[in-house]
mmCIF file of C-alpha atoms in Angstrom:
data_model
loop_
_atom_site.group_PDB
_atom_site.id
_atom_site.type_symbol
_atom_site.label_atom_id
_atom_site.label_comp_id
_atom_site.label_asym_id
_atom_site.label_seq_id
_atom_site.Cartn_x
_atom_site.Cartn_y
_atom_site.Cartn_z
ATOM 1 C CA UNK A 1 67.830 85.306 152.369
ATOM 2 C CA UNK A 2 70.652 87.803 151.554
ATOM 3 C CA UNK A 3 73.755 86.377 150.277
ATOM 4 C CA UNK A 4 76.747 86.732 152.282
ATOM 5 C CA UNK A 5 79.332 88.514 151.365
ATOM 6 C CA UNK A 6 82.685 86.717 150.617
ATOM 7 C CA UNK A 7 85.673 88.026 152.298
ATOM 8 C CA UNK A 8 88.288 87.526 150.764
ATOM 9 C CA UNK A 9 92.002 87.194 152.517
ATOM 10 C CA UNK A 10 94.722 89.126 151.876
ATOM 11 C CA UNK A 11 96.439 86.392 149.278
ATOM 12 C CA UNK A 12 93.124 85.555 147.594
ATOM 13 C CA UNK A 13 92.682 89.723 147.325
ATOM 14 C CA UNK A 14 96.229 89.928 145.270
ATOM 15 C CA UNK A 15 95.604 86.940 143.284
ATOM 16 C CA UNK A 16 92.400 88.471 141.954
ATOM 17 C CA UNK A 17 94.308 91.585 140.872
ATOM 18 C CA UNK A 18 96.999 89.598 139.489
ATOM 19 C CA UNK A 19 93.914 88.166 137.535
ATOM 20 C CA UNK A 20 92.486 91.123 136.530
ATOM 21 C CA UNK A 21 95.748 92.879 135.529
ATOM 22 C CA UNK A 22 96.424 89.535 133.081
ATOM 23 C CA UNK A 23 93.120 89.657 131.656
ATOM 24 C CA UNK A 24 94.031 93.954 130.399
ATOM 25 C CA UNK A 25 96.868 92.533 129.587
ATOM 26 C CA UNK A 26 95.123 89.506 126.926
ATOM 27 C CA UNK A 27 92.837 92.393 126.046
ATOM 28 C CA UNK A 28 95.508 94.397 125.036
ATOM 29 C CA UNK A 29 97.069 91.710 123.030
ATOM 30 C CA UNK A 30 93.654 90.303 121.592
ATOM 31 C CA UNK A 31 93.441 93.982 120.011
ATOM 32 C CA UNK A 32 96.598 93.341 117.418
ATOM 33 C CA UNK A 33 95.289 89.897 117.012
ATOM 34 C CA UNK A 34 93.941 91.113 113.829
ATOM 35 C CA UNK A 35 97.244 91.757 112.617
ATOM 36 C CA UNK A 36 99.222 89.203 110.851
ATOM 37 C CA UNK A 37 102.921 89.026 111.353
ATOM 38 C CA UNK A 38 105.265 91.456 110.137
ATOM 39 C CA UNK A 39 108.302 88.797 109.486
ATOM 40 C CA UNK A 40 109.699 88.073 106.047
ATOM 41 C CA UNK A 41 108.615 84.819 105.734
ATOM 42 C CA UNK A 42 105.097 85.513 106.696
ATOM 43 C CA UNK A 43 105.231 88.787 104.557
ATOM 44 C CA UNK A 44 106.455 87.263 101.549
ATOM 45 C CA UNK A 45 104.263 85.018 99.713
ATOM 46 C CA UNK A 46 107.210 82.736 98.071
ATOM 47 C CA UNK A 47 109.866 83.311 100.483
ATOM 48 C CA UNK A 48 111.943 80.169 99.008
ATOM 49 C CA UNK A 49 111.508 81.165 95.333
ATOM 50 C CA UNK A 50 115.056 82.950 94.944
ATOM 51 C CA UNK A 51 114.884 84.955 91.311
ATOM 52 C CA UNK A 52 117.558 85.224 88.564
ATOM 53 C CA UNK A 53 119.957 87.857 89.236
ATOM 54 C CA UNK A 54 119.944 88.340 85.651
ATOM 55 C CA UNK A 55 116.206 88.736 85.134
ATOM 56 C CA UNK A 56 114.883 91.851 84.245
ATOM 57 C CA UNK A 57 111.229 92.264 85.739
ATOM 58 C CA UNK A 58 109.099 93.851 82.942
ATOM 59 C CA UNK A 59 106.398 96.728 83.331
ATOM 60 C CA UNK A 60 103.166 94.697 83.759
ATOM 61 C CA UNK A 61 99.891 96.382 82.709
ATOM 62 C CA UNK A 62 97.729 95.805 85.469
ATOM 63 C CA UNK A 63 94.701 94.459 86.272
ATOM 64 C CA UNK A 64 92.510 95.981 88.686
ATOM 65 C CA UNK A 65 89.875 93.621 88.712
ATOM 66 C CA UNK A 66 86.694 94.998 86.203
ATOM 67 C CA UNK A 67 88.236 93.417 82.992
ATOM 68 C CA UNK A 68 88.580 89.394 81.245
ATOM 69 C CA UNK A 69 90.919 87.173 83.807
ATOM 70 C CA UNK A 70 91.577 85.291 80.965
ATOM 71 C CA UNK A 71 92.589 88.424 78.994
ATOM 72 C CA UNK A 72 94.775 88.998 81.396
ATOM 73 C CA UNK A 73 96.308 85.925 82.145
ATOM 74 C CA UNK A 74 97.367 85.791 78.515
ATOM 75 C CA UNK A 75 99.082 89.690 78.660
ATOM 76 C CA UNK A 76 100.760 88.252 81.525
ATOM 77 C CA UNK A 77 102.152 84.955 80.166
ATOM 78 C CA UNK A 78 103.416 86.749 76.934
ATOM 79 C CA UNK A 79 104.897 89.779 79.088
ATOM 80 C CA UNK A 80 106.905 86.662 81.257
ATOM 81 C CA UNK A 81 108.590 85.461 78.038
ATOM 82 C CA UNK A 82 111.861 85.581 79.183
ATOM 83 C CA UNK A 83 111.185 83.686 82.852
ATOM 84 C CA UNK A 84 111.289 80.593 80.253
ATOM 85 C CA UNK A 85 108.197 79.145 81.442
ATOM 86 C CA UNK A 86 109.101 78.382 85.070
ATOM 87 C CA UNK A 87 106.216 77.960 86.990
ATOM 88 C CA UNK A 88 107.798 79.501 90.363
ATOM 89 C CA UNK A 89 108.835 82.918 88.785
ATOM 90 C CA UNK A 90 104.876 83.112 87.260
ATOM 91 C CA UNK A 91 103.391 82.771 90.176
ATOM 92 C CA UNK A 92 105.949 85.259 91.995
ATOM 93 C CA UNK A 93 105.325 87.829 89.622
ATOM 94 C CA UNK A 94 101.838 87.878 89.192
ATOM 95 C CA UNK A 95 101.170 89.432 92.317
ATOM 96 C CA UNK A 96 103.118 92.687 90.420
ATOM 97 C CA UNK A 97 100.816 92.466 87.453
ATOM 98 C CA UNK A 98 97.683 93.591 89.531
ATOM 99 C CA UNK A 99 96.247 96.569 90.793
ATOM 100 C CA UNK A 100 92.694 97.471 93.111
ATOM 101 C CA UNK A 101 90.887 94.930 94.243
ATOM 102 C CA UNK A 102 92.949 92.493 92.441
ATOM 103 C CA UNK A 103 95.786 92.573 94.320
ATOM 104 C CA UNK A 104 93.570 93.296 97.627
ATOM 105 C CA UNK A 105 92.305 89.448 96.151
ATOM 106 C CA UNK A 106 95.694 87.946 95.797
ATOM 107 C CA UNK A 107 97.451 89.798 99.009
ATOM 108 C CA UNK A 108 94.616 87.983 101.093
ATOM 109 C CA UNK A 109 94.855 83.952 99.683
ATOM 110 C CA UNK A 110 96.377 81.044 101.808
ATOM 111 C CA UNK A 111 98.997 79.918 99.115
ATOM 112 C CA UNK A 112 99.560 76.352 100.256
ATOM 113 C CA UNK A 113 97.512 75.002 97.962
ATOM 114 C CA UNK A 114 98.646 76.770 95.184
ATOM 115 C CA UNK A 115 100.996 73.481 94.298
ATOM 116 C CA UNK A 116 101.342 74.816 90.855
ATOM 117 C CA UNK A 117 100.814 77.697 88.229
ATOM 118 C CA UNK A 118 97.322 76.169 87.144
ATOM 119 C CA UNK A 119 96.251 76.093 90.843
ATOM 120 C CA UNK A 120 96.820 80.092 90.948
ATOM 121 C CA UNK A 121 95.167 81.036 87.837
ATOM 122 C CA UNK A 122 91.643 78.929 88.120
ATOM 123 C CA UNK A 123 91.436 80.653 91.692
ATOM 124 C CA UNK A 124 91.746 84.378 89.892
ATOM 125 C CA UNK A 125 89.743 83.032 86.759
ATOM 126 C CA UNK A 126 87.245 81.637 89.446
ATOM 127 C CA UNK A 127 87.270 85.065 91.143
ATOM 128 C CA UNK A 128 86.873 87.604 88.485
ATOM 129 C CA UNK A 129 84.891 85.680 85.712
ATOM 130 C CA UNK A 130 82.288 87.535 86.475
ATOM 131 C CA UNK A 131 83.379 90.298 84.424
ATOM 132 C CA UNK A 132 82.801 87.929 81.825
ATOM 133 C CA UNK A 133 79.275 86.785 82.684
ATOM 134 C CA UNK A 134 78.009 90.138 83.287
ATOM 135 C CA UNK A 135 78.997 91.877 79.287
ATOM 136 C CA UNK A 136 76.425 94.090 78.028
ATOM 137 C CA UNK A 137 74.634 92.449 75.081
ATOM 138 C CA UNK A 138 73.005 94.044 71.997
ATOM 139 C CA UNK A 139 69.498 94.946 74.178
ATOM 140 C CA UNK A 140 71.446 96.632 76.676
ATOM 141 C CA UNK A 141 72.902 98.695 74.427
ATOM 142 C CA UNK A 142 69.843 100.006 73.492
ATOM 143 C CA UNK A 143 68.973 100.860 76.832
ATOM 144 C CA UNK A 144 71.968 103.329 76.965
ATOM 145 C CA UNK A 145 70.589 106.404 76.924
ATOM 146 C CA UNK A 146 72.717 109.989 76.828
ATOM 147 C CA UNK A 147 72.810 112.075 79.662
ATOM 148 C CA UNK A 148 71.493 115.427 79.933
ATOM 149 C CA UNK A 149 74.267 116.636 81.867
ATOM 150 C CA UNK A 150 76.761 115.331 79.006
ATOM 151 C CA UNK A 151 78.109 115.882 75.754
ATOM 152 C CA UNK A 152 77.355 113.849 72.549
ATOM 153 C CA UNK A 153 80.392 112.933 71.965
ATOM 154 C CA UNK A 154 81.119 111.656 75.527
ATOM 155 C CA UNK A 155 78.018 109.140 75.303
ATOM 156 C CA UNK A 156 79.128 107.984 72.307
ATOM 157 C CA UNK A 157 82.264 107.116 73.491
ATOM 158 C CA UNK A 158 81.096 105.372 76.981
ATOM 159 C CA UNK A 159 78.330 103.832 74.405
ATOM 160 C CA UNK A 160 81.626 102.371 71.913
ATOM 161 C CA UNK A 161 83.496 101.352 75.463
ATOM 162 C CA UNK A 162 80.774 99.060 76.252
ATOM 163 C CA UNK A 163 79.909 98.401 72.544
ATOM 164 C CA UNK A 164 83.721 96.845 72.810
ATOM 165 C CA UNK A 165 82.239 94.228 75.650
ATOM 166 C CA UNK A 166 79.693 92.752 73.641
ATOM 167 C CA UNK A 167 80.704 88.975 72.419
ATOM 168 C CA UNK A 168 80.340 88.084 69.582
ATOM 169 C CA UNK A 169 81.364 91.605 67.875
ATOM 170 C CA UNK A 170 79.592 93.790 66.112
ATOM 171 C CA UNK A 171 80.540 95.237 62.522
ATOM 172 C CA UNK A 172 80.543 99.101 61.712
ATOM 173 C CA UNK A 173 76.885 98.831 60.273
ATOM 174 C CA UNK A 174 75.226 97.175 62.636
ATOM 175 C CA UNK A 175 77.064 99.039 65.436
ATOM 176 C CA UNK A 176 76.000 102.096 63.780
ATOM 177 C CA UNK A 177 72.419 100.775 63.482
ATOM 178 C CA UNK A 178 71.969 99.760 67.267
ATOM 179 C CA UNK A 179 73.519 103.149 68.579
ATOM 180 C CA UNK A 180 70.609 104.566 66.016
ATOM 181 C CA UNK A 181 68.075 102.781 68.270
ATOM 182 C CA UNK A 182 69.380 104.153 71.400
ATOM 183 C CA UNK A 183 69.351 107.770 70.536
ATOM 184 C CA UNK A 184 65.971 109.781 72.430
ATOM 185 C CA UNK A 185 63.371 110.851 69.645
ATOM 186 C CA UNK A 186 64.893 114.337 69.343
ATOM 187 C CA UNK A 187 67.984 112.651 68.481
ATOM 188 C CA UNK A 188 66.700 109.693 66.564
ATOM 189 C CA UNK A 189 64.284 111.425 63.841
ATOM 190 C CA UNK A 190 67.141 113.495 62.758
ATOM 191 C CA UNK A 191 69.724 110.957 62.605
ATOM 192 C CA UNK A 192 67.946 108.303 60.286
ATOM 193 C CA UNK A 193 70.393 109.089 57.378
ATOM 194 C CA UNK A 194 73.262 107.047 59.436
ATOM 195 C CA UNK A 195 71.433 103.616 58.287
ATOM 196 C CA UNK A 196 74.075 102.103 56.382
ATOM 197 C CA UNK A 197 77.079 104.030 57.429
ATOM 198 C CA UNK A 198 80.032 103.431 59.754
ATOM 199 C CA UNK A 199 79.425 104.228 63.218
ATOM 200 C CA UNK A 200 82.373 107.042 63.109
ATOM 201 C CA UNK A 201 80.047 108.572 60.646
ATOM 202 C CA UNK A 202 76.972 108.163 62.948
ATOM 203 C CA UNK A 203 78.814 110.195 65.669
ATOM 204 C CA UNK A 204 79.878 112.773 63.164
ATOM 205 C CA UNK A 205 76.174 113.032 62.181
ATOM 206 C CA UNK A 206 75.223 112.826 65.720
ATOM 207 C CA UNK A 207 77.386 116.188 66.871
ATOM 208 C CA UNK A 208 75.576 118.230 63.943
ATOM 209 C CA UNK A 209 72.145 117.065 65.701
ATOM 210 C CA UNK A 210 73.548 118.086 68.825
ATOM 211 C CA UNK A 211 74.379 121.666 67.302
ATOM 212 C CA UNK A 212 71.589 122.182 65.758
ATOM 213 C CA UNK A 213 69.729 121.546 68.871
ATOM 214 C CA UNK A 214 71.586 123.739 70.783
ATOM 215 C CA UNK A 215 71.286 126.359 68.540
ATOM 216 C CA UNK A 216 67.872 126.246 67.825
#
Protein backbone atom coordinates (compact mmCIF):
# COMPACT_ATOMS: atom_id res chain seq x y z
CA UNK A 1 0.00 0.00 0.00
CA UNK A 2 1.15 3.62 -0.65
CA UNK A 3 1.82 5.66 2.29
CA UNK A 4 -0.27 8.56 2.87
CA UNK A 5 0.83 11.64 2.74
CA UNK A 6 0.88 13.75 5.99
CA UNK A 7 -0.67 17.07 5.82
CA UNK A 8 0.49 19.10 7.81
CA UNK A 9 -1.57 22.31 9.37
CA UNK A 10 -0.71 25.58 9.11
CA UNK A 11 1.04 25.74 12.86
CA UNK A 12 2.73 22.35 12.48
CA UNK A 13 4.00 23.87 8.77
CA UNK A 14 5.77 27.02 10.71
CA UNK A 15 7.04 25.01 13.47
CA UNK A 16 8.94 22.82 11.02
CA UNK A 17 10.57 25.91 9.48
CA UNK A 18 11.23 27.32 12.75
CA UNK A 19 13.03 23.85 13.04
CA UNK A 20 14.81 23.90 10.10
CA UNK A 21 15.94 27.56 10.33
CA UNK A 22 17.47 26.52 14.09
CA UNK A 23 19.14 23.59 12.83
CA UNK A 24 21.29 26.33 9.87
CA UNK A 25 21.53 28.16 12.58
CA UNK A 26 23.53 25.11 15.02
CA UNK A 27 25.24 24.38 11.72
CA UNK A 28 26.48 27.63 11.47
CA UNK A 29 27.68 27.69 14.97
CA UNK A 30 29.00 23.96 14.96
CA UNK A 31 31.41 25.40 12.10
CA UNK A 32 33.53 27.80 14.72
CA UNK A 33 33.22 25.04 17.17
CA UNK A 34 36.69 24.27 16.28
CA UNK A 35 37.77 27.45 17.53
CA UNK A 36 38.73 27.95 21.05
CA UNK A 37 37.91 31.17 22.77
CA UNK A 38 39.48 34.32 22.05
CA UNK A 39 39.25 35.76 25.87
CA UNK A 40 42.31 36.53 27.96
CA UNK A 41 41.94 34.06 30.33
CA UNK A 42 41.44 31.30 27.90
CA UNK A 43 44.27 32.84 25.67
CA UNK A 44 46.73 33.10 28.27
CA UNK A 45 48.16 30.05 29.63
CA UNK A 46 48.99 31.54 33.33
CA UNK A 47 46.58 34.26 33.46
CA UNK A 48 47.11 34.60 37.46
CA UNK A 49 50.94 34.52 37.30
CA UNK A 50 51.46 38.47 37.48
CA UNK A 51 55.46 39.10 36.57
CA UNK A 52 57.98 41.48 38.22
CA UNK A 53 57.76 44.85 36.90
CA UNK A 54 61.35 44.91 37.35
CA UNK A 55 62.23 41.76 35.43
CA UNK A 56 63.92 41.99 32.38
CA UNK A 57 62.86 39.00 30.00
CA UNK A 58 66.10 37.73 28.35
CA UNK A 59 66.60 36.67 24.56
CA UNK A 60 65.97 32.89 24.72
CA UNK A 61 67.63 30.72 22.04
CA UNK A 62 64.99 28.65 20.88
CA UNK A 63 64.13 25.37 20.45
CA UNK A 64 62.31 24.23 17.57
CA UNK A 65 61.94 20.81 18.38
CA UNK A 66 64.94 18.52 16.36
CA UNK A 67 67.56 19.03 19.20
CA UNK A 68 68.29 17.41 23.22
CA UNK A 69 65.11 18.57 25.57
CA UNK A 70 67.37 18.17 28.17
CA UNK A 71 69.94 20.43 26.43
CA UNK A 72 67.57 22.73 26.35
CA UNK A 73 66.01 22.70 29.50
CA UNK A 74 69.42 23.43 30.97
CA UNK A 75 70.05 26.76 28.38
CA UNK A 76 66.81 27.70 29.68
CA UNK A 77 67.25 27.36 33.47
CA UNK A 78 70.70 29.17 33.30
CA UNK A 79 69.21 31.97 30.85
CA UNK A 80 66.22 32.40 33.91
CA UNK A 81 68.93 33.21 36.49
CA UNK A 82 67.60 36.21 37.60
CA UNK A 83 63.65 34.89 38.02
CA UNK A 84 65.44 33.45 41.35
CA UNK A 85 64.19 30.09 40.89
CA UNK A 86 60.42 30.69 41.08
CA UNK A 87 58.69 28.02 39.66
CA UNK A 88 55.66 30.26 38.24
CA UNK A 89 57.90 32.69 36.17
CA UNK A 90 59.73 29.21 34.57
CA UNK A 91 56.94 27.85 33.48
CA UNK A 92 55.56 31.34 32.07
CA UNK A 93 58.51 31.88 30.16
CA UNK A 94 59.21 28.79 28.63
CA UNK A 95 56.59 29.04 26.24
CA UNK A 96 59.04 32.19 24.80
CA UNK A 97 62.05 29.93 24.66
CA UNK A 98 60.54 27.75 21.77
CA UNK A 99 60.12 27.90 18.25
CA UNK A 100 58.36 25.26 15.30
CA UNK A 101 56.81 22.53 16.38
CA UNK A 102 57.82 23.16 19.84
CA UNK A 103 55.80 25.79 20.61
CA UNK A 104 52.94 24.29 18.18
CA UNK A 105 53.57 21.34 21.26
CA UNK A 106 53.30 23.64 24.17
CA UNK A 107 50.48 26.18 22.61
CA UNK A 108 48.26 22.91 22.36
CA UNK A 109 48.66 21.21 26.27
CA UNK A 110 45.81 21.31 28.94
CA UNK A 111 47.95 23.01 31.75
CA UNK A 112 45.97 21.91 34.78
CA UNK A 113 48.03 19.38 35.56
CA UNK A 114 51.05 21.09 35.24
CA UNK A 115 50.96 21.62 39.34
CA UNK A 116 54.58 22.40 39.19
CA UNK A 117 57.84 23.15 37.12
CA UNK A 118 58.81 19.31 37.10
CA UNK A 119 55.29 18.47 35.78
CA UNK A 120 56.08 20.82 32.59
CA UNK A 121 59.44 19.67 31.78
CA UNK A 122 58.94 15.58 31.91
CA UNK A 123 55.90 16.34 29.47
CA UNK A 124 58.49 18.26 26.86
CA UNK A 125 61.37 15.74 27.86
CA UNK A 126 58.63 12.99 27.27
CA UNK A 127 57.79 14.66 23.93
CA UNK A 128 60.99 15.37 22.22
CA UNK A 129 63.38 12.61 23.64
CA UNK A 130 63.27 11.19 20.68
CA UNK A 131 65.82 13.34 19.31
CA UNK A 132 67.83 11.64 21.70
CA UNK A 133 67.00 8.02 20.87
CA UNK A 134 67.30 8.46 17.27
CA UNK A 135 71.51 9.98 17.20
CA UNK A 136 73.44 8.67 14.44
CA UNK A 137 76.05 6.20 15.75
CA UNK A 138 79.54 5.37 14.39
CA UNK A 139 77.91 2.76 11.48
CA UNK A 140 75.73 5.37 10.32
CA UNK A 141 78.28 7.52 9.77
CA UNK A 142 79.73 5.37 7.48
CA UNK A 143 76.76 5.13 5.54
CA UNK A 144 76.98 8.93 4.76
CA UNK A 145 77.84 9.12 1.50
CA UNK A 146 78.61 12.65 -0.57
CA UNK A 147 76.34 13.81 -3.00
CA UNK A 148 76.96 14.20 -6.54
CA UNK A 149 75.16 17.29 -6.78
CA UNK A 150 77.43 18.79 -3.83
CA UNK A 151 80.61 20.10 -2.90
CA UNK A 152 83.30 18.37 -0.73
CA UNK A 153 83.42 20.62 1.59
CA UNK A 154 79.61 20.82 2.15
CA UNK A 155 79.48 16.90 2.94
CA UNK A 156 82.03 17.23 5.16
CA UNK A 157 80.43 19.66 7.05
CA UNK A 158 76.73 17.96 7.16
CA UNK A 159 79.08 14.70 7.85
CA UNK A 160 80.90 16.84 11.20
CA UNK A 161 77.08 18.18 12.07
CA UNK A 162 75.99 14.74 12.60
CA UNK A 163 79.50 13.52 13.67
CA UNK A 164 78.58 16.19 16.67
CA UNK A 165 75.33 13.79 17.55
CA UNK A 166 77.13 10.77 18.14
CA UNK A 167 77.35 9.88 22.13
CA UNK A 168 79.92 9.03 23.42
CA UNK A 169 82.32 11.49 21.28
CA UNK A 170 84.68 10.85 19.03
CA UNK A 171 88.42 12.22 19.10
CA UNK A 172 90.11 13.97 15.99
CA UNK A 173 91.72 10.54 14.90
CA UNK A 174 89.18 8.40 14.99
CA UNK A 175 86.76 11.00 13.55
CA UNK A 176 89.16 11.40 10.85
CA UNK A 177 89.41 7.61 10.42
CA UNK A 178 85.54 6.89 10.17
CA UNK A 179 84.94 9.88 7.65
CA UNK A 180 87.98 7.85 5.73
CA UNK A 181 85.58 4.87 5.56
CA UNK A 182 82.76 6.79 4.22
CA UNK A 183 84.45 8.39 1.32
CA UNK A 184 83.34 6.40 -2.40
CA UNK A 185 86.49 4.47 -3.83
CA UNK A 186 87.48 7.41 -6.05
CA UNK A 187 87.68 9.34 -2.98
CA UNK A 188 88.95 6.77 -0.57
CA UNK A 189 92.18 5.31 -2.49
CA UNK A 190 93.49 8.75 -2.70
CA UNK A 191 92.85 9.87 0.69
CA UNK A 192 94.62 6.98 2.71
CA UNK A 193 97.43 9.39 3.86
CA UNK A 194 94.74 11.08 6.42
CA UNK A 195 95.19 7.83 8.80
CA UNK A 196 96.48 9.40 11.76
CA UNK A 197 95.68 12.99 11.23
CA UNK A 198 93.06 15.43 12.52
CA UNK A 199 89.93 15.40 10.72
CA UNK A 200 90.47 19.30 9.68
CA UNK A 201 93.39 17.85 7.91
CA UNK A 202 91.31 15.02 6.30
CA UNK A 203 89.00 17.70 4.74
CA UNK A 204 91.95 19.73 3.62
CA UNK A 205 93.25 16.53 1.95
CA UNK A 206 89.84 15.73 0.84
CA UNK A 207 89.35 19.24 -1.34
CA UNK A 208 92.80 18.46 -3.20
CA UNK A 209 91.09 14.95 -4.19
CA UNK A 210 88.19 16.79 -5.19
CA UNK A 211 90.44 19.12 -7.50
CA UNK A 212 92.27 16.82 -8.84
CA UNK A 213 89.25 15.00 -9.90
CA UNK A 214 87.77 17.74 -11.40
CA UNK A 215 90.58 18.59 -13.23
CA UNK A 216 91.51 15.48 -14.52
Amino acid sequence: MEQEKVVKSPKQEQMVRKMKSLEQSLKKMQGLSGQKSVSYSDLCMFPHVHLPTSFKMPKFEKYNGHEDPVAHLKRYCNQLRGAGGKEELLMVYFGESLSGIASEWYTDQEITHWHVWDDMARDFIRQFQYNVDIVPGRNSLTNLKKKTAESFREYAVKWREQDAKVKPPMDEIEMATIFLQAQEADYFQNMMSVMGKSFVEAIKIGKMVENGLETG
